[in-house]
Short mmCIF file of C-alpha atoms and ligand atoms in Angstrom, two decimals:
data_model
loop_
_atom_site.label_atom_id
_atom_site.label_comp_id
_atom_site.label_asym_id
_atom_site.label_seq_id
_atom_site.Cartn_x
_atom_site.Cartn_y
_atom_site.Cartn_z
CA MET A 5 0.00 0.00 0.00
CA ASP A 6 1.06 3.55 -0.64
CA LYS A 7 2.87 4.61 2.56
CA GLU A 8 1.75 8.16 2.06
CA TYR A 9 -1.71 7.16 3.40
CA ILE A 10 -2.47 5.31 6.63
CA PRO A 11 -5.79 3.74 7.66
CA VAL A 12 -7.57 5.17 10.72
CA ARG A 13 -9.77 3.43 13.27
CA ASN A 14 -13.46 3.77 12.51
CA SER A 15 -14.10 4.51 16.19
CA HIS A 16 -11.96 7.65 15.81
CA LEU A 17 -13.59 9.00 12.63
CA HIS A 18 -15.80 11.59 14.33
CA TYR A 19 -12.81 13.22 16.06
CA TYR A 20 -11.22 14.45 12.84
CA ARG A 21 -12.06 18.03 11.92
CA ALA A 22 -8.86 19.77 10.79
CA VAL A 23 -7.47 16.53 9.36
CA PRO A 24 -8.84 15.53 5.92
CA LEU A 25 -9.92 11.93 5.30
CA TYR A 26 -9.34 9.95 2.12
CA TYR A 27 -10.86 6.86 0.49
CA GLN A 28 -9.11 4.29 -1.64
CA ASN A 29 -10.17 3.43 -5.19
CA LYS A 30 -10.06 -0.07 -6.67
CA ASP A 31 -6.98 0.92 -8.66
CA HIS A 32 -5.31 1.84 -5.31
CA THR A 33 -5.34 5.56 -5.97
CA PHE A 34 -6.77 7.81 -3.23
CA GLY A 35 -9.45 10.51 -3.31
CA LEU A 36 -10.49 13.21 -0.83
CA TYR A 37 -13.51 12.06 1.22
CA LYS A 38 -13.76 14.74 3.94
CA PRO A 39 -12.13 18.14 3.53
CA PRO A 40 -10.36 19.92 6.42
CA GLY A 41 -12.59 21.98 8.73
CA LYS A 42 -15.57 19.58 8.71
CA THR A 43 -16.47 16.49 10.73
CA LEU A 44 -18.31 13.40 9.53
CA ASP A 45 -21.90 13.80 10.65
CA ASP A 46 -23.47 11.51 13.25
CA MET A 47 -26.08 10.11 10.85
CA ARG A 48 -23.44 8.96 8.41
CA LEU A 49 -21.40 7.41 11.21
CA GLU A 50 -24.35 5.71 12.88
CA LYS A 51 -25.47 4.07 9.66
CA ALA A 52 -21.87 3.54 8.50
CA HIS A 53 -22.64 5.44 5.31
CA HIS A 54 -19.00 5.85 4.52
CA PRO A 55 -16.32 3.68 2.90
CA ARG A 56 -15.39 0.75 5.14
CA ARG A 57 -11.83 2.00 5.40
CA LEU A 58 -10.80 5.64 5.51
CA PHE A 59 -7.29 7.04 5.54
CA ILE A 60 -5.29 10.06 6.57
CA LYS A 61 -2.12 11.29 4.93
CA HIS A 62 1.00 10.29 6.83
CA LEU A 63 2.08 13.92 6.96
CA ASP A 64 -1.13 14.65 8.95
CA LYS A 65 -0.40 11.92 11.53
CA ILE A 66 0.75 14.19 14.37
CA LYS A 67 -2.14 16.61 13.73
CA SER A 68 -4.54 13.65 13.82
CA ILE A 69 -3.14 12.41 17.15
CA ASN A 70 -3.56 15.93 18.56
CA GLU A 71 -7.24 15.97 17.51
CA VAL A 72 -7.87 12.57 19.07
CA GLN A 73 -5.98 13.55 22.25
CA ARG A 74 -8.09 16.69 22.64
CA ALA A 75 -11.32 14.73 22.22
CA PHE A 76 -10.11 12.03 24.66
CA ASN A 77 -9.03 14.64 27.20
CA ARG A 78 -12.54 16.15 27.12
CA GLN A 79 -14.00 12.68 27.69
CA LEU A 80 -11.54 12.18 30.54
CA GLU A 81 -12.83 15.36 32.22
CA ASP A 82 -16.41 14.13 31.83
CA HIS A 83 -15.61 10.71 33.34
CA ILE A 84 -13.84 12.37 36.28
CA LYS A 85 -16.77 14.75 36.85
CA SER A 86 -19.29 11.93 36.78
CA GLY A 87 -17.09 9.80 39.08
CA ASP A 88 -16.71 6.92 36.63
CA PRO A 89 -13.40 5.13 37.41
CA GLU A 90 -13.79 2.55 34.66
CA GLY A 91 -14.34 5.30 32.06
CA VAL A 92 -11.30 7.17 33.41
CA LYS A 93 -9.10 4.09 33.20
CA ASN A 94 -10.22 3.08 29.71
CA ILE A 95 -9.83 6.55 28.26
CA LEU A 96 -6.37 6.93 29.83
CA VAL A 97 -5.23 3.68 28.21
CA ASP A 98 -6.73 4.86 24.88
CA ILE A 99 -4.91 8.21 25.09
CA VAL A 100 -1.56 6.53 25.75
CA GLU A 101 -2.10 3.94 23.01
CA GLU A 102 -3.06 6.60 20.47
CA THR A 103 -0.05 8.77 21.39
CA PHE A 104 2.35 5.82 21.23
CA THR A 105 1.35 5.02 17.63
CA GLU A 106 3.71 7.88 16.72
CA PRO A 107 5.82 8.65 19.80
CA ARG A 108 7.75 11.75 18.92
CA SER A 109 7.83 15.49 19.43
CA GLY A 110 4.43 16.95 18.58
CA SER A 111 2.39 14.01 19.88
CA VAL A 112 4.08 13.16 23.19
CA GLU A 113 3.72 16.67 24.65
CA GLY A 114 -0.07 16.29 24.42
CA LEU A 115 0.07 13.94 27.42
CA SER A 116 0.96 16.89 29.70
CA GLU A 117 -2.64 18.04 29.39
CA THR A 118 -3.88 14.56 30.34
CA VAL A 119 -1.80 14.58 33.55
CA ASN A 120 -2.87 18.17 34.28
CA ILE A 121 -6.52 17.10 34.09
CA ILE A 122 -5.96 14.19 36.50
CA VAL A 123 -4.00 16.30 38.97
CA SER A 124 -6.15 19.45 38.77
CA ASP A 125 -9.67 18.11 38.19
CA CYS A 126 -9.67 15.40 40.81
CA THR A 127 -10.55 17.17 44.02
CA ASN A 128 -10.09 13.89 45.77
CA GLU A 129 -7.62 12.38 43.37
CA SER A 130 -6.42 9.60 45.68
CA ASP A 131 -9.96 8.29 45.80
CA ILE A 132 -10.50 8.07 42.03
CA LEU A 133 -6.92 6.87 41.49
CA ASN A 134 -7.31 4.11 44.06
CA ARG A 135 -10.55 3.11 42.42
CA ILE A 136 -8.98 2.93 38.96
CA LEU A 137 -6.08 0.89 40.36
CA GLY A 138 -8.56 -1.54 41.85
CA LEU A 139 -10.09 -2.24 38.43
CA SER A 140 -8.40 -5.05 36.59
CA ARG A 141 -8.46 -5.53 32.82
CA ASN A 142 -7.81 -8.72 30.92
CA ASP A 143 -5.12 -7.22 28.73
CA TYR A 144 -1.85 -6.25 30.39
CA THR A 145 -0.25 -3.88 27.90
CA SER A 146 2.54 -1.33 28.12
CA ALA A 147 -0.10 1.42 28.01
CA LEU A 148 -2.02 -0.08 30.94
CA HIS A 149 1.23 -0.51 32.91
CA SER A 150 2.12 3.16 32.28
CA VAL A 151 -1.34 4.33 33.39
CA ASN A 152 -1.12 2.24 36.58
CA VAL A 153 2.39 3.54 37.38
CA MET A 154 1.08 7.09 36.85
CA ALA A 155 -1.89 6.52 39.18
CA LEU A 156 0.39 5.08 41.89
CA ALA A 157 2.88 7.93 41.40
CA ILE A 158 0.26 10.68 41.74
CA SER A 159 -1.13 8.95 44.80
CA TYR A 160 2.41 8.85 46.25
CA ALA A 161 2.86 12.55 45.40
CA ALA A 162 -0.41 13.43 47.15
CA HIS A 163 0.59 11.39 50.20
CA THR A 164 3.97 13.16 50.48
CA ASP A 165 2.37 16.62 50.05
CA MET A 166 4.23 17.46 46.86
CA SER A 167 3.48 20.80 45.21
CA LEU A 168 1.07 20.79 42.27
CA GLN A 169 3.98 21.30 39.89
CA ASP A 170 5.99 18.39 41.34
CA LYS A 171 2.91 16.19 41.29
CA LYS A 172 2.40 16.90 37.57
CA ARG A 173 6.07 16.28 36.85
CA LEU A 174 6.02 12.95 38.68
CA GLY A 175 2.79 11.87 36.96
CA LEU A 176 4.10 12.72 33.49
CA SER A 177 7.46 11.04 34.19
CA ALA A 178 5.52 7.93 35.21
CA LEU A 179 3.32 7.95 32.12
CA LEU A 180 6.36 8.24 29.84
CA HIS A 181 8.95 6.12 31.68
CA ASP A 182 8.64 3.15 29.28
CA ILE A 183 8.08 5.13 26.05
CA GLY A 184 11.23 3.49 24.64
CA LYS A 185 9.38 0.15 24.56
CA THR A 186 7.36 1.45 21.61
CA ARG A 187 10.49 0.86 19.50
CA ILE A 188 11.10 -2.69 20.77
CA ASN A 189 9.65 -5.65 18.91
CA ALA A 190 6.36 -6.65 20.56
CA ASP A 191 7.23 -10.37 20.23
CA ILE A 192 10.18 -9.91 22.58
CA LEU A 193 8.26 -7.72 25.03
CA SER A 194 5.45 -10.21 25.53
CA ALA A 195 7.38 -13.47 25.00
CA PRO A 196 5.94 -16.07 27.41
CA ARG A 197 9.38 -17.60 28.03
CA LYS A 198 12.82 -16.83 29.39
CA LEU A 199 14.63 -14.37 27.12
CA SER A 200 18.05 -14.91 25.57
CA ASN A 201 20.86 -12.52 26.60
CA GLU A 202 20.58 -10.77 23.27
CA GLU A 203 16.82 -10.28 23.67
CA PHE A 204 17.22 -9.03 27.24
CA ASN A 205 19.84 -6.52 26.07
CA ARG A 206 17.37 -5.33 23.45
CA ILE A 207 14.73 -4.76 26.16
CA LYS A 208 17.26 -2.93 28.34
CA ALA A 209 17.76 -0.50 25.46
CA HIS A 210 14.24 0.90 26.05
CA THR A 211 15.84 3.21 28.62
CA THR A 212 18.24 4.94 26.22
CA ILE A 213 15.69 4.84 23.38
CA GLY A 214 13.13 6.51 25.67
CA TYR A 215 15.66 9.17 26.68
CA ASN A 216 16.42 9.90 23.04
CA ILE A 217 12.73 10.23 22.12
CA LEU A 218 12.02 12.56 25.06
CA ASP A 219 15.19 14.57 24.42
CA THR A 220 13.60 15.79 21.17
CA CYS A 221 10.32 16.73 22.91
CA ARG A 222 9.54 20.18 24.24
CA PHE A 223 9.30 19.50 27.97
CA PRO A 224 10.66 22.11 30.36
CA GLN A 225 11.48 19.48 33.02
CA ALA A 226 14.68 17.48 32.42
CA GLU A 227 13.54 14.86 34.96
CA ILE A 228 11.06 13.41 32.46
CA LYS A 229 13.76 12.16 30.11
CA LEU A 230 16.13 11.29 32.99
CA CYS A 231 13.39 9.12 34.47
CA ALA A 232 13.07 7.19 31.19
CA LEU A 233 16.86 6.72 31.18
CA GLN A 234 17.43 5.85 34.85
CA HIS A 235 14.31 4.08 36.15
CA HIS A 236 16.06 0.68 36.05
CA GLU A 237 19.21 1.92 37.83
CA LYS A 238 19.67 0.66 41.40
CA ALA A 239 21.39 2.54 44.24
CA ASP A 240 23.94 -0.31 44.70
CA GLY A 241 25.04 0.04 41.06
CA SER A 242 23.44 -3.24 39.94
CA GLY A 243 20.92 -1.62 37.57
CA TYR A 244 21.03 -0.65 33.91
CA PRO A 245 21.85 0.92 31.47
CA ARG A 246 24.85 2.46 33.22
CA GLY A 247 25.12 0.88 36.68
CA LEU A 248 24.80 4.30 38.35
CA THR A 249 24.78 4.67 42.15
CA ARG A 250 23.59 8.30 42.09
CA ILE A 251 20.13 8.28 40.56
CA ASN A 252 17.84 11.17 39.76
CA PRO A 253 15.25 11.35 42.61
CA VAL A 254 12.25 11.22 40.23
CA ALA A 255 13.75 8.15 38.50
CA GLU A 256 14.34 6.55 41.91
CA ILE A 257 10.69 6.98 42.93
CA ILE A 258 9.35 5.75 39.58
CA GLY A 259 11.83 2.83 39.59
CA LEU A 260 10.37 1.54 42.85
CA ILE A 261 6.74 2.11 41.84
CA ASP A 262 7.43 0.50 38.44
CA CYS A 263 8.75 -2.60 40.19
CA TYR A 264 5.72 -2.78 42.52
CA GLU A 265 3.25 -2.34 39.64
CA ALA A 266 4.87 -5.08 37.56
CA LEU A 267 4.89 -7.49 40.52
CA THR A 268 1.24 -6.88 41.40
CA ASN A 269 -0.27 -6.67 37.90
CA ASP A 270 1.78 -8.56 35.35
CA ASP A 271 -0.24 -11.73 35.10
CA ARG A 272 1.41 -13.54 32.22
CA PRO A 273 1.40 -17.36 32.07
CA TYR A 274 4.96 -17.72 33.38
CA ARG A 275 4.56 -15.31 36.31
CA ASN A 276 1.58 -14.67 38.53
CA ALA A 277 0.52 -11.27 39.77
CA MET A 278 1.21 -11.05 43.50
CA ASP A 279 -0.84 -9.58 46.27
CA PRO A 280 0.40 -6.16 47.50
CA LEU A 281 1.91 -7.43 50.75
CA LYS A 282 4.01 -10.09 49.03
CA ALA A 283 5.22 -7.52 46.48
CA LEU A 284 6.17 -5.07 49.26
CA THR A 285 8.08 -7.85 51.06
CA ILE A 286 10.12 -8.51 47.92
CA ILE A 287 10.84 -4.81 47.43
CA LYS A 288 11.76 -4.53 51.13
CA ASP A 289 14.47 -7.17 50.54
CA ASP A 290 15.84 -4.93 47.79
CA VAL A 291 15.80 -1.98 50.21
CA VAL A 292 17.83 -4.05 52.71
CA ALA A 293 20.21 -5.03 49.89
CA GLY A 294 20.75 -1.31 49.15
CA LYS A 295 18.98 -1.27 45.78
CA PHE A 296 16.05 1.00 46.69
CA ASN A 297 15.85 4.04 48.97
CA ARG A 298 14.34 3.21 52.38
CA LYS A 299 12.50 6.52 52.81
CA ILE A 300 10.87 6.29 49.38
CA PHE A 301 9.86 2.71 50.15
CA GLU A 302 8.26 3.64 53.47
CA GLN A 303 6.41 6.62 52.01
CA PHE A 304 5.20 4.51 49.11
CA ALA A 305 4.00 1.70 51.38
CA TYR A 306 2.02 4.24 53.44
CA SER A 307 0.56 5.82 50.30
CA LEU A 308 -1.06 2.45 49.52
CA LEU A 309 -3.06 2.39 52.73
FE1 FE2 B 418 11.16 0.15 32.08
FE1 FE2 B 419 7.89 0.10 33.50
#
């Protein structure tokens, strides 16, 4: 297929206003279906009176993600206002998935607004965040993991009385910590078996890849990219990619929360999700071994209560 055009999800069609839509002819040429500045009307969408597959131009991809993000962020506000934790969780996963279809400058920055909405609109954010963490989904994806780590991180920030700005920074760092995984082959990431050394090294590279993606994005806070780079470092120097012993504080917090989230939620066939107490006991052993910071561990454990 012509790489200049990419198919879009039918469930997203009504979000596109500025972005034109195209149809494909039998001879594989493309024609304009919806011009910029208009949306497809509800009637047409309800009755599916449109070609089965519609396309956008690749050069409009970032603009299209921005339109979908804006629409999703409005839905997120509505779900928060109506106190619907399931709606909040699903839309957050959708926003991250949509953004990570093209993770680069122009799309990634849109997630700042998502975190701002969570932090600013939730008058009792710990409550809604705890409720969304309590909801399990059948699919354990990178996007779901990132949303869970963000919810735990904002809860931690609220518990430790962080300023609004620090809370937003921690939440955004959490949401983006594994962005480098978008460039790692999905077969390796979800392989239900022990990985070879070569494959494990490939996975480890998600830290530097994530740093490089975020380095090109327009974020004022350097911690966001440092968190992607250093969240697998351990204070005793046993982590990766560099074996650092001095770790950025935001990366240190997210590293611990990341570990807890994976232990309690990753329910793949070869490893079972643990209950919170068992996971905390395992992390406590790492604190004793000098891998994690004791104060962060204690504050995090209390934030779960
Ligand atoms: Fe990671
Ligand atoms: Fe992670």
